[in-house]
PDB file of C-alpha atoms in Angstrom:
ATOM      1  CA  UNK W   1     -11.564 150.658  61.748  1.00  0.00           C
ATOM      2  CA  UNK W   2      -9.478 153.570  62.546  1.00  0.00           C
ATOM      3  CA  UNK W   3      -5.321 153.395  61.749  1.00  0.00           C
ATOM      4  CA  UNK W   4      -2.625 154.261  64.262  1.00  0.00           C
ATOM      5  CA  UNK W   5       0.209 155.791  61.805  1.00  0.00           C
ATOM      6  CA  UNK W   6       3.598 156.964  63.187  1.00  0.00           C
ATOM      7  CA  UNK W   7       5.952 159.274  61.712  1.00  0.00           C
ATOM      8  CA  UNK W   8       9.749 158.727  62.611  1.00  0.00           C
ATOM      9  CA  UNK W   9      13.083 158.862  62.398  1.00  0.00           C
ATOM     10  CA  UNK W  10      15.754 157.981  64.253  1.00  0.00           C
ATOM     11  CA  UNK W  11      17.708 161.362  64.054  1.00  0.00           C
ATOM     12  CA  UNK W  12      16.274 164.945  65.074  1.00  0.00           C
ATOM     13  CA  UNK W  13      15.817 167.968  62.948  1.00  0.00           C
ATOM     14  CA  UNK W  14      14.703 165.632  59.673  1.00  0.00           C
ATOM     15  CA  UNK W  15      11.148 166.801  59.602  1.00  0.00           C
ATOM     16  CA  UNK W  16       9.547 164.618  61.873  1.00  0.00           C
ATOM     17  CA  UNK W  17       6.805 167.208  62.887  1.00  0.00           C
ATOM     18  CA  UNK W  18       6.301 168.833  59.826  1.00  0.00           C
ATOM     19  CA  UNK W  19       5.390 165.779  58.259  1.00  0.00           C
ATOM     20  CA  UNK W  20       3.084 164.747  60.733  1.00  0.00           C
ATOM     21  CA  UNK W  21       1.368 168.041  60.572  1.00  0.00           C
ATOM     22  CA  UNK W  22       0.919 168.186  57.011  1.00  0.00           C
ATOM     23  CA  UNK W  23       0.511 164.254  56.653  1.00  0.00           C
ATOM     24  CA  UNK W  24      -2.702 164.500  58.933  1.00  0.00           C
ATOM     25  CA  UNK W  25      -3.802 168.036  57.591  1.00  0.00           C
ATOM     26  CA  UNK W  26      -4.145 166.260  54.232  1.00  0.00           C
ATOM     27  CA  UNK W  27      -5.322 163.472  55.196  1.00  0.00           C
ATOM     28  CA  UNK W  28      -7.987 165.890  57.225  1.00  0.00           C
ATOM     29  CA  UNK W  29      -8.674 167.611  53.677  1.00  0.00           C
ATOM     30  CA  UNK W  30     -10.077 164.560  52.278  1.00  0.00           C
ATOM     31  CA  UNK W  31     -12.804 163.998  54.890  1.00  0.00           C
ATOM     32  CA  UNK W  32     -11.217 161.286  56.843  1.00  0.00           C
ATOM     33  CA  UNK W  33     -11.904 162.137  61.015  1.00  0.00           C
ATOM     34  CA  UNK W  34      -7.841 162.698  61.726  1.00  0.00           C
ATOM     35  CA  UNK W  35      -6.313 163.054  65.202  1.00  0.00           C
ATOM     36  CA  UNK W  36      -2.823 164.278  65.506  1.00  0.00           C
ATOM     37  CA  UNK W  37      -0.940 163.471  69.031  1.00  0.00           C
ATOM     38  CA  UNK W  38       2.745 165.054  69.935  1.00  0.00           C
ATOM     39  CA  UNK W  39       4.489 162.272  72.032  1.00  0.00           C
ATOM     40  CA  UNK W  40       7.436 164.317  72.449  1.00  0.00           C
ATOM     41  CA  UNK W  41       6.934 165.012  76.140  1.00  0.00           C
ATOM     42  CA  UNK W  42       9.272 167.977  77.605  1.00  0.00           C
ATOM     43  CA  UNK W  43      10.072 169.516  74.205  1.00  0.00           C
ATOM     44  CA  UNK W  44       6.558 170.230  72.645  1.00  0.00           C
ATOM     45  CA  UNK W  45       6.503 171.592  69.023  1.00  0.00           C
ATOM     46  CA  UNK W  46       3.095 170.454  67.247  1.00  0.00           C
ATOM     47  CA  UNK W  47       0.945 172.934  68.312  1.00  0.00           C
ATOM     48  CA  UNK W  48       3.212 175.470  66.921  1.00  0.00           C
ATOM     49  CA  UNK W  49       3.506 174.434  63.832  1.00  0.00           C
ATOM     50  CA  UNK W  50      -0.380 173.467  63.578  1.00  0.00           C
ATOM     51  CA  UNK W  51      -0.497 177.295  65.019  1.00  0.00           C
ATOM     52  CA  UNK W  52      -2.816 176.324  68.004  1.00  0.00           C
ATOM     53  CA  UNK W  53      -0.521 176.709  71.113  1.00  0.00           C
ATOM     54  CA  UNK W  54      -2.269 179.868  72.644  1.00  0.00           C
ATOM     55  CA  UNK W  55      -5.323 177.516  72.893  1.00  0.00           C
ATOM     56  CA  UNK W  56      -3.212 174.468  75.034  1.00  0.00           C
ATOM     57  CA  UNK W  57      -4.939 174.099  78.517  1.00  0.00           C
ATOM     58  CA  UNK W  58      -4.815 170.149  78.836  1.00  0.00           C
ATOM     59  CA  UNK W  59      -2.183 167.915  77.302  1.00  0.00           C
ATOM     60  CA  UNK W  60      -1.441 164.126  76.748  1.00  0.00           C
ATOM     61  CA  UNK W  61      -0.126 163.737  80.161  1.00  0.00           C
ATOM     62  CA  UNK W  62      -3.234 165.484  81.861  1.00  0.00           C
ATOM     63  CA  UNK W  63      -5.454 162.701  79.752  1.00  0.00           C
ATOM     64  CA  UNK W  64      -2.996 159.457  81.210  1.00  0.00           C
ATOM     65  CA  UNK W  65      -3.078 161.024  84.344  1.00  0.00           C
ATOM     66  CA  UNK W  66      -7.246 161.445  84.190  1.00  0.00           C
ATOM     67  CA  UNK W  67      -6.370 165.243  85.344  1.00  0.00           C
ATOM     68  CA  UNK W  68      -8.343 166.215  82.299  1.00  0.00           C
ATOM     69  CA  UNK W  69     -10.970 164.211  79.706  1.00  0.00           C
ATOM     70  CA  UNK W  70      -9.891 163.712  76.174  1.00  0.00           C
ATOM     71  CA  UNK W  71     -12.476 166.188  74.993  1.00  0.00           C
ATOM     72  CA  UNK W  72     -11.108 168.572  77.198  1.00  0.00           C
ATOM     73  CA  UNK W  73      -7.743 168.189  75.889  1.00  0.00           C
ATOM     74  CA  UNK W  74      -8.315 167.762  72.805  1.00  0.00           C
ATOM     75  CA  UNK W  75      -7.897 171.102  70.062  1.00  0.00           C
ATOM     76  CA  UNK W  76      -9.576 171.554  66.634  1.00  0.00           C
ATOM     77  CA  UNK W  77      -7.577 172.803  63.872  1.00  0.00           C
ATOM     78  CA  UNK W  78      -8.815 176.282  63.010  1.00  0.00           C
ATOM     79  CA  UNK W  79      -8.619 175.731  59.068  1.00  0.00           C
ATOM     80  CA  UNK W  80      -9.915 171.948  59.067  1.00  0.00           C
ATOM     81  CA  UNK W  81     -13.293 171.231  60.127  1.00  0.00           C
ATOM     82  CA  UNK W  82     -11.914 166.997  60.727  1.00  0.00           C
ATOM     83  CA  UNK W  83      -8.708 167.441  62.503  1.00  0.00           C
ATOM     84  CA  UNK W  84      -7.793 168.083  66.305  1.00  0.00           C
ATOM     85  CA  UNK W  85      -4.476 167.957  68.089  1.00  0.00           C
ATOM     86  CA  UNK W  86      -3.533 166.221  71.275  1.00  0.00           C
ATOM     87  CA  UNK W  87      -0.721 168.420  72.586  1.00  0.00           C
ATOM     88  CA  UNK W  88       2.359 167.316  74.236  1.00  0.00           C
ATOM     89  CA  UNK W  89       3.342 168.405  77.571  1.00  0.00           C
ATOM     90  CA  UNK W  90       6.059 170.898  78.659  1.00  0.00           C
ATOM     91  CA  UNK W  91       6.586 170.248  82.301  1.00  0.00           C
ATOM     92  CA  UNK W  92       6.994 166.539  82.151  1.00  0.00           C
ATOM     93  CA  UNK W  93       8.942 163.859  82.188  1.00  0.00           C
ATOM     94  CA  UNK W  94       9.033 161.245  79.148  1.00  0.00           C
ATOM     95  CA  UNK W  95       8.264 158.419  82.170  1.00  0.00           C
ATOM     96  CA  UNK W  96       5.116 160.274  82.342  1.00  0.00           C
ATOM     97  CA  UNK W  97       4.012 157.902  79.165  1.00  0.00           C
ATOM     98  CA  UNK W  98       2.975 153.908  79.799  1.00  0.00           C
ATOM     99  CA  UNK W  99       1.811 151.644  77.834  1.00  0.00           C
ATOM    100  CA  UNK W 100      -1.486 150.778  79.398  1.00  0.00           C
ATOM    101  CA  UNK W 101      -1.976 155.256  79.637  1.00  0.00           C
ATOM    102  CA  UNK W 102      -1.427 155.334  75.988  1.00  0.00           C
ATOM    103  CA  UNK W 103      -3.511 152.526  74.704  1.00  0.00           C
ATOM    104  CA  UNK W 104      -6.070 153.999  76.904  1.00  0.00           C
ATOM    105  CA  UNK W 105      -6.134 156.837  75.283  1.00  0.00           C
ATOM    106  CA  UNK W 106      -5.493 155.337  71.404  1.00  0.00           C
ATOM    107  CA  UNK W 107      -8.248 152.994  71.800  1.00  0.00           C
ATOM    108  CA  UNK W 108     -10.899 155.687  73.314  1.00  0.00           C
ATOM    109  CA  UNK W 109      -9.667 157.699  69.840  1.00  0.00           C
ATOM    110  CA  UNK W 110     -10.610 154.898  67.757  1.00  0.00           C
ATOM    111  CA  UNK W 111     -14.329 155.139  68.415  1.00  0.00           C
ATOM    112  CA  UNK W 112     -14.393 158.792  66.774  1.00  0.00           C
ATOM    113  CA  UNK W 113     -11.405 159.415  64.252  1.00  0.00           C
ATOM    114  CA  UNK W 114     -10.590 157.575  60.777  1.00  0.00           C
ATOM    115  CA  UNK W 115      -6.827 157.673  61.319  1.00  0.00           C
ATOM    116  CA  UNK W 116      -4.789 158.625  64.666  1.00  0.00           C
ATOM    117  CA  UNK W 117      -1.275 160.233  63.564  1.00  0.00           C
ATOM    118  CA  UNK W 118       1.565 159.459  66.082  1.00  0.00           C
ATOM    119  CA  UNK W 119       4.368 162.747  66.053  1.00  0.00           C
ATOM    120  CA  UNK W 120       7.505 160.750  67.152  1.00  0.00           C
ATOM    121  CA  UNK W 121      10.828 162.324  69.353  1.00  0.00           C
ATOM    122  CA  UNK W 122      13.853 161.867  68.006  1.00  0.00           C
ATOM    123  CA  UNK W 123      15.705 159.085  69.001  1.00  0.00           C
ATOM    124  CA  UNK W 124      15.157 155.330  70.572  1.00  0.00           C
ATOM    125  CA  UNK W 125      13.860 156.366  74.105  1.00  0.00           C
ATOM    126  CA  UNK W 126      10.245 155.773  76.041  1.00  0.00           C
ATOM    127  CA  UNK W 127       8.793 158.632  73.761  1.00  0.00           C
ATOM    128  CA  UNK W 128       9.774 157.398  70.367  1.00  0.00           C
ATOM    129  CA  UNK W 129       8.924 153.500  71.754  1.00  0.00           C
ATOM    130  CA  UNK W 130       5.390 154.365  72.680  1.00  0.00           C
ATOM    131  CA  UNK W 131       4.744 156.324  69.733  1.00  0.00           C
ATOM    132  CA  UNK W 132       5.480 153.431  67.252  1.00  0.00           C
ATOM    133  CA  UNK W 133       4.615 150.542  69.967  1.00  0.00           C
ATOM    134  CA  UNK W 134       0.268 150.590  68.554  1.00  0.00           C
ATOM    135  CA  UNK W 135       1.272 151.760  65.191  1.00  0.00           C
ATOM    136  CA  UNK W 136      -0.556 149.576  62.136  1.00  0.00           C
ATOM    137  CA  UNK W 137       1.363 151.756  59.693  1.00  0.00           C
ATOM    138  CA  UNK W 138       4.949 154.122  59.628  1.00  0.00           C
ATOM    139  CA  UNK W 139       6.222 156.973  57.669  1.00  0.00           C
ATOM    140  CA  UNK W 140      10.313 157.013  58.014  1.00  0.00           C
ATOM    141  CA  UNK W 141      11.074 160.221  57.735  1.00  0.00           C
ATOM    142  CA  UNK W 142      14.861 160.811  56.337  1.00  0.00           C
ATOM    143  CA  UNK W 143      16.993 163.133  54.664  1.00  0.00           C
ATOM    144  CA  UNK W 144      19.284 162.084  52.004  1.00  0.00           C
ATOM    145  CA  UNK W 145      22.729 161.647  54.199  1.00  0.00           C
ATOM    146  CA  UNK W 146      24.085 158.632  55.553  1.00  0.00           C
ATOM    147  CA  UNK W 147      23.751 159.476  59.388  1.00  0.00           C
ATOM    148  CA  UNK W 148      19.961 160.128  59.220  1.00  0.00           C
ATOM    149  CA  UNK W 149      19.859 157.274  56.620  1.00  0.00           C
ATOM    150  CA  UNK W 150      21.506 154.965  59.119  1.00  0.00           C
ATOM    151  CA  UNK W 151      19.585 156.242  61.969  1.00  0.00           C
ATOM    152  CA  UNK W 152      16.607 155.366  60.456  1.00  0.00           C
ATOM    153  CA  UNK W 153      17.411 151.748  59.595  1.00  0.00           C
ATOM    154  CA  UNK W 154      17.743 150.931  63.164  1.00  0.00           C
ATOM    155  CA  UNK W 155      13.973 152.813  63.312  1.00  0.00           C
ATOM    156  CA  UNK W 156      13.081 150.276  61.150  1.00  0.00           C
ATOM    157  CA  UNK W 157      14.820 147.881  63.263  1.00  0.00           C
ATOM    158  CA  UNK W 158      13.068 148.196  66.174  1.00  0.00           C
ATOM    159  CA  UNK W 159       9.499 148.448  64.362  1.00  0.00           C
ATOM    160  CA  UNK W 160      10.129 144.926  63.625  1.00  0.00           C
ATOM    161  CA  UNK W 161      11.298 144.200  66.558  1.00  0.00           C
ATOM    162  CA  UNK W 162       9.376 145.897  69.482  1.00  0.00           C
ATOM    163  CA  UNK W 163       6.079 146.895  68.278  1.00  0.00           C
ATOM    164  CA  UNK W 164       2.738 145.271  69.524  1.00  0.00           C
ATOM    165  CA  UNK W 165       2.588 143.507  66.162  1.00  0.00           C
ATOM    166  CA  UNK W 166       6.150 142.301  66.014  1.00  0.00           C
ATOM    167  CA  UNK W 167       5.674 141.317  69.895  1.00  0.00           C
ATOM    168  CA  UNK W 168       2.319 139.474  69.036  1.00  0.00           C
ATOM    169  CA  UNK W 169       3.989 137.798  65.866  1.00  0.00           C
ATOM    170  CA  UNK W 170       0.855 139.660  63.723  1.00  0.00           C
ATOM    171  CA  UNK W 171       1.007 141.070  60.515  1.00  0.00           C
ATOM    172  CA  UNK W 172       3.871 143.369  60.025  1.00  0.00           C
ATOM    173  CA  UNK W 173       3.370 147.134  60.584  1.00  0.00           C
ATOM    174  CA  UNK W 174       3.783 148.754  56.931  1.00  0.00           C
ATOM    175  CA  UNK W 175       6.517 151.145  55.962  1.00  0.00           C
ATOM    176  CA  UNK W 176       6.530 153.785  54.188  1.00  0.00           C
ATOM    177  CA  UNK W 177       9.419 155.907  53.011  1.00  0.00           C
ATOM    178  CA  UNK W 178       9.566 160.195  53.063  1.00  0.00           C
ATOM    179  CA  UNK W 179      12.730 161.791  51.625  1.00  0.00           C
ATOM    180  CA  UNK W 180      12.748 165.171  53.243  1.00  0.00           C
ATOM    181  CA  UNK W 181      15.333 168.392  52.367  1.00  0.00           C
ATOM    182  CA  UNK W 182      16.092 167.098  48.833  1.00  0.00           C
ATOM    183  CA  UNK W 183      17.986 169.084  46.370  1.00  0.00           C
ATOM    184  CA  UNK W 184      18.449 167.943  42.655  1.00  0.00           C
ATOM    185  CA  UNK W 185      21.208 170.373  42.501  1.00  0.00           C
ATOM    186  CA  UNK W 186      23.371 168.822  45.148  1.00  0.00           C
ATOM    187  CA  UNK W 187      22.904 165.470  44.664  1.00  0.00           C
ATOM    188  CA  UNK W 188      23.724 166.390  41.007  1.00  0.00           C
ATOM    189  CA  UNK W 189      26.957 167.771  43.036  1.00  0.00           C
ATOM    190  CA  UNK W 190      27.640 164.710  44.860  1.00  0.00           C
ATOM    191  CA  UNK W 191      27.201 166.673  48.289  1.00  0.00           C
ATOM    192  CA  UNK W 192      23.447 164.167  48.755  1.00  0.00           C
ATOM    193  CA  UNK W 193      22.592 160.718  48.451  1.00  0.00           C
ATOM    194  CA  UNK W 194      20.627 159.823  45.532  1.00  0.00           C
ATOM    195  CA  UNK W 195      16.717 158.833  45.768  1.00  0.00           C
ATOM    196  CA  UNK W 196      18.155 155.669  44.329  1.00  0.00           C
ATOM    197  CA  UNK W 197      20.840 155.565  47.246  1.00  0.00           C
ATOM    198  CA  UNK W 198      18.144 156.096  49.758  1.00  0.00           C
ATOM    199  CA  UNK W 199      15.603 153.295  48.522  1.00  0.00           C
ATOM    200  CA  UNK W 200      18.289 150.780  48.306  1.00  0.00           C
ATOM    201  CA  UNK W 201      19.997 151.491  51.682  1.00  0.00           C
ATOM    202  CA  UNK W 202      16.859 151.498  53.778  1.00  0.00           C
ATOM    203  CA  UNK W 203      14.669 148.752  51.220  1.00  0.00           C
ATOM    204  CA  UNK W 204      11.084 149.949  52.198  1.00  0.00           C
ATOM    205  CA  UNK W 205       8.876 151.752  49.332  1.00  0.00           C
ATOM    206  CA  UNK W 206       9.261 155.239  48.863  1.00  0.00           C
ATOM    207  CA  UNK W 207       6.057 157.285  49.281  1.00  0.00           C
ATOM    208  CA  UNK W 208       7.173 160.430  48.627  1.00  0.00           C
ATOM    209  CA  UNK W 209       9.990 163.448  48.213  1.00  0.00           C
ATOM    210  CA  UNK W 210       9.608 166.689  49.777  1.00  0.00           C
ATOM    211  CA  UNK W 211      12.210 169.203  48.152  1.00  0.00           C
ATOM    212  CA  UNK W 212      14.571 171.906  50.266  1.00  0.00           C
ATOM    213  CA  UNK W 213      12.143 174.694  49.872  1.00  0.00           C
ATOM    214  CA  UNK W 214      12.044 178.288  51.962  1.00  0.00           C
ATOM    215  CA  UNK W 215       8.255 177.494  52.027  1.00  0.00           C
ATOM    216  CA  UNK W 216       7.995 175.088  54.913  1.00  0.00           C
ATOM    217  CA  UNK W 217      10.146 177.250  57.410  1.00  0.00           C
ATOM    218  CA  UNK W 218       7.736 180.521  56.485  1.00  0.00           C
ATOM    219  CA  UNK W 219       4.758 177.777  57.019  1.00  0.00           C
ATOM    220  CA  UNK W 220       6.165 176.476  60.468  1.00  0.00           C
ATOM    221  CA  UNK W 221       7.254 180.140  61.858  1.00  0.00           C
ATOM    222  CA  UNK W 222       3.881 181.377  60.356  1.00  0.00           C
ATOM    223  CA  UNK W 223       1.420 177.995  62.050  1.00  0.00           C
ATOM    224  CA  UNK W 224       0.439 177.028  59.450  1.00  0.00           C
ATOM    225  CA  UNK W 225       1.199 173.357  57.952  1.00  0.00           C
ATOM    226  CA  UNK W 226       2.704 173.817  54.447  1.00  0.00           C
ATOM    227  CA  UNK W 227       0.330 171.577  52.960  1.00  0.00           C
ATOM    228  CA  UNK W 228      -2.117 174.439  52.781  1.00  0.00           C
ATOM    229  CA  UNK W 229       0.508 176.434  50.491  1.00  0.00           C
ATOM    230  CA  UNK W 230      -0.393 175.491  47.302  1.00  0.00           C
ATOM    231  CA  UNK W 231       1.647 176.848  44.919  1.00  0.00           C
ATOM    232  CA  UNK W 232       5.073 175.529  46.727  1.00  0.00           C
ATOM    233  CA  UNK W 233       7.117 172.582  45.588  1.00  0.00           C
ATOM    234  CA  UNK W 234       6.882 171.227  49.258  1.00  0.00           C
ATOM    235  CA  UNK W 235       3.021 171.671  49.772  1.00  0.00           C
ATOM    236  CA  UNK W 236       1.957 170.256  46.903  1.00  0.00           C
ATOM    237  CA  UNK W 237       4.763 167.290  47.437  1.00  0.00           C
ATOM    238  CA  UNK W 238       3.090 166.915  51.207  1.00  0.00           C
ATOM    239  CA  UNK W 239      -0.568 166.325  49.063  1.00  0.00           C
ATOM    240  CA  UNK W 240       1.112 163.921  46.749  1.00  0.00           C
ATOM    241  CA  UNK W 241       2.133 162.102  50.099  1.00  0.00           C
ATOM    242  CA  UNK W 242      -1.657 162.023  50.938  1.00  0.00           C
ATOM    243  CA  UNK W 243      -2.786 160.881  47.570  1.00  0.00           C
ATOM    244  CA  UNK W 244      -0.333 157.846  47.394  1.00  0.00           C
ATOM    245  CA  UNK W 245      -0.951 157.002  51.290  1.00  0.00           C
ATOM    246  CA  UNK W 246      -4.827 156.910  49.873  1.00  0.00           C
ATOM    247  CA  UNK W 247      -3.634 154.279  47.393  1.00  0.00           C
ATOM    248  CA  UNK W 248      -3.885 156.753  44.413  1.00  0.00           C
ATOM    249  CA  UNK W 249      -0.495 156.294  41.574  1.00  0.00           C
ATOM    250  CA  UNK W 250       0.988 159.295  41.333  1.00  0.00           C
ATOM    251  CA  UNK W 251       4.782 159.708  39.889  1.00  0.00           C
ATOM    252  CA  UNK W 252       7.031 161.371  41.966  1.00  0.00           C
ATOM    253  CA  UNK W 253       7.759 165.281  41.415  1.00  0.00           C
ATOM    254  CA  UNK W 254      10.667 167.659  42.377  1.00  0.00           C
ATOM    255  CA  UNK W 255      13.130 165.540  41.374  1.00  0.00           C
ATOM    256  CA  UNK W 256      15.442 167.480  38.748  1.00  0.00           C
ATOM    257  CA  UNK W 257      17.312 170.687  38.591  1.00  0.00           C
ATOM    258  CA  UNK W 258      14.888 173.124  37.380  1.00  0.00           C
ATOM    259  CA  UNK W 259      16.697 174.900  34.125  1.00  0.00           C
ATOM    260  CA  UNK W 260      16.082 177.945  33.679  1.00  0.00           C
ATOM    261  CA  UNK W 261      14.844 179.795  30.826  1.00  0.00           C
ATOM    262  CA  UNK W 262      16.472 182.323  28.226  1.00  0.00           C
ATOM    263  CA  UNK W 263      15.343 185.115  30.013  1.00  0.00           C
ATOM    264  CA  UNK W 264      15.974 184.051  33.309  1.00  0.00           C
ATOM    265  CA  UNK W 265      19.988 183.337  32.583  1.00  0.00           C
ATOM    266  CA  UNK W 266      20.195 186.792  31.041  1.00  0.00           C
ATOM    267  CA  UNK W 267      18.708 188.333  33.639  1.00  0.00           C
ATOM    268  CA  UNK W 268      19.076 186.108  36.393  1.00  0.00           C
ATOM    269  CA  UNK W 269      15.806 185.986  37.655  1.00  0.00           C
TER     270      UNK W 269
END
């Protein structure tokens, strides 16, 4: 039975899309059928990060609207074989999205994909709403400072409290945690909440930490997720994500200053 997994936040700019892209890249990578959808309608940003948005013709709202089929709309990654991309549209209007167009659409997906990975807007409006409304399972993205901390505990406010499940009383929808933008060296500083901080403020289990790293800018600007960069702290954090989400125990990396060597302090490299 295919899974309907959203990634969120409640504040912007936390890494919302970058986790989705390299949260369903992996997932991709392990031969599990993965769909990715952008439900930020007006302000699309998937498909350049997943570096396909020369090849956008048909979007989300051209499938609700039956302007377009799914197949038509729908874009396979160029560097995995098991993942495609429903793109977002530009020209629209967030009211574009109902309920009965999207579980349309999410329950014509579950016939052919293993999981179905829900890109959340920012915020609490229609966007964010419909992209966590069919979710079985949620990644909370965060970074470690009170505002996006806070913002993210009235996510998990309204996941209990206006989701299909939480509407139909069913099991719970299961949380997962994602520190994003973490640096040892300023929470050693004071200038960052602590992992510790984090986990206790929001209570929901932490499934991974994905350091401050140059790499995942150079990945976004350059289209490619930066799961596929394998020999950066934050790509091989993003497959640790995977593994865990899989159900495999893995302890968590990244999480100290690094401390440099002799040779390094003398000659600062």
């Amino acid at each position: 039975m295919a899974k309907v997994i959203v990634v969120t936040s409640g504040k912007g700019g936390v890494g919302k899309t970058t986790t989705s892209a390299s949260f369903a890249t992996g997932l991709a990578m392990k031969g599990n059928k993965t769909v990715v959808i952008d439900f930020d309608v007006g302000l699309r940003n998937l498909d350049l990060i997943m570096g396909c948005e020369r090849r956008v013709v048909y979007d989300f709202v051209n499938v609700l609207n039956n302007e377009s089929t799914l197949k038509q709309a729908l874009i396979k990654d160029k560097h995995c074989d098991n993942l495609f991309v429903l793109p977002a549209s530009q020209t629209r209007d967030k009211d574009a999205l109902t309920e009965e167009g999207v579980e349309r659409i999410l329950n014509e997906l579950k016939k052919d994909f293993d999981y179905i990975v829900c890109d959340s807007p920012a915020g609490i409006e229609k966007g964010a709403l419909m992209a966590l409304y069919f979710a079985d399972e949620a990644l909370i993205v965060t970074n470690p400072e009170v505002s996006s901390v806070r913002d993210s505990d009235r996510i998990l406010g309204i996941l209990a409290a206006k989701s299909k499940r939480a509407l139909n009383g069913d099991e719970p929808i299961k949380e997962h945690l994602v520190i994003t933008r973490y640096s040892p060296k300023r929470v050693e500083l004071g200038e960052m909440l602590s992992i510790d901080d984090v986990k206790d403020l929001l209570g929901i289990p932490l499934i991974g930490v994905i350091p401050e790293s140059e790499s995942v800018l150079s990945a976004s600007n350059s289209g490619v997720p930066v799961i596929h960069d394998i020999d950066s702290n934050s790509g091989q954090a993003y497959a640790d994500v995977v593994d865990r989400f899989m159900g495999v125990n893995l302890p968590l990396r990244f999480l100290n200053v690094e401390k440099k060597g002799l040779l390094s302090r003398i000659f600062g490299n």
